[in-house]
Amino acid sequence: MEVVTVTVRRGVVRIVVPVGLVLGLVLAGAAAPAGAAQAAGAVAPGAGAPEADVAYHGRVSLSGGRLAVWVVPENEGPAALANTTLRLRLSADLAPGQELAQGCARAGQREVICETGTLPAHGQGRHIGLRLRLKEWPPEVVVRLDTWWNGGATDRNHANDERAVLALDTGDAYSF
């Protein structure tokens, strides 16, 4: 997957997004045919935003400076979504130079973003599995999960798409 990185030094802003997402946003803002914007997963200008209820379920475990995260994105409806982006924020720094799962990219020292793929109404997206090495071996890590981008959909229930999980360095799996 090709990734575009934008860094602004003075504003300390760093954005990492999949190229397809950038193209979808450009198409949505340009005078492109409505079909092209919808095909890119964007909401056409002037169109009503679809309503969806994105939720995340899975488990997290920490053992010896290695964090395992397994996430199943779900859409409880009523509309299907072409793609969304899950954001994972950690309370500890990630080790440099590690390979991530397909569709995932680092978004900072403590952040990873992953595309979910298509989320059908009342269905699941692709399962996301990450094995992350941490810079140090902390006794615990807080993993925060939320939706970073949802294509402009309306989600009235954020209680199930924003999670915080405390994982102790025991190797035990903590479900959410």
PDB file of C-alpha atoms in Angstrom, residues 2 6-7 28 30 39 45 47 54 68 72 77 84-85 89 112 129-130 137 149 155-156 161 166-167 170 173:
ATOM      1  CA  GLU A   2       1.321   3.384  -0.960  1.00  0.00           C
ATOM      2  CA  VAL A   6       2.769  15.223   5.317  1.00  0.00           C
ATOM      3  CA  THR A   7       4.925  16.847   7.988  1.00  0.00           C
ATOM      4  CA  ALA A  28     -15.204  14.545  -3.107  1.00  0.00           C
ATOM      5  CA  ALA A  30     -13.595  18.528  -6.826  1.00  0.00           C
ATOM      6  CA  ALA A  39     -16.667   4.814  -5.726  1.00  0.00           C
ATOM      7  CA  PRO A  45     -20.865  17.391  -1.953  1.00  0.00           C
ATOM      8  CA  ALA A  47     -25.389  14.634  -0.557  1.00  0.00           C
ATOM      9  CA  VAL A  54     -19.014   1.683  13.768  1.00  0.00           C
ATOM     10  CA  ALA A  68      -0.529  -8.070  20.364  1.00  0.00           C
ATOM     11  CA  VAL A  72     -12.765  -6.760  14.470  1.00  0.00           C
ATOM     12  CA  GLY A  77     -25.909   0.007  10.384  1.00  0.00           C
ATOM     13  CA  THR A  84     -13.047   3.592   7.579  1.00  0.00           C
ATOM     14  CA  THR A  85      -9.772   4.127   9.409  1.00  0.00           C
ATOM     15  CA  ARG A  89      -2.969   5.245  20.388  1.00  0.00           C
ATOM     16  CA  VAL A 112      -0.947   3.331  14.255  1.00  0.00           C
ATOM     17  CA  GLY A 129      -3.998  -8.301  13.717  1.00  0.00           C
ATOM     18  CA  LEU A 130      -0.927  -6.404  14.906  1.00  0.00           C
ATOM     19  CA  TRP A 137       9.371  -3.011  28.325  1.00  0.00           C
ATOM     20  CA  TRP A 149     -11.874   8.651   9.489  1.00  0.00           C
ATOM     21  CA  ASP A 155     -22.332   7.919  13.924  1.00  0.00           C
ATOM     22  CA  ARG A 156     -24.680   8.757  16.795  1.00  0.00           C
ATOM     23  CA  ASP A 161     -16.263   2.952  18.729  1.00  0.00           C
ATOM     24  CA  LEU A 166      -5.267  -1.494  30.010  1.00  0.00           C
ATOM     25  CA  ALA A 167      -2.952  -4.415  29.275  1.00  0.00           C
ATOM     26  CA  THR A 170       1.369 -10.812  31.989  1.00  0.00           C
ATOM     27  CA  ALA A 173      -5.553 -11.329  26.769  1.00  0.00           C
TER      28      ALA A 173
END
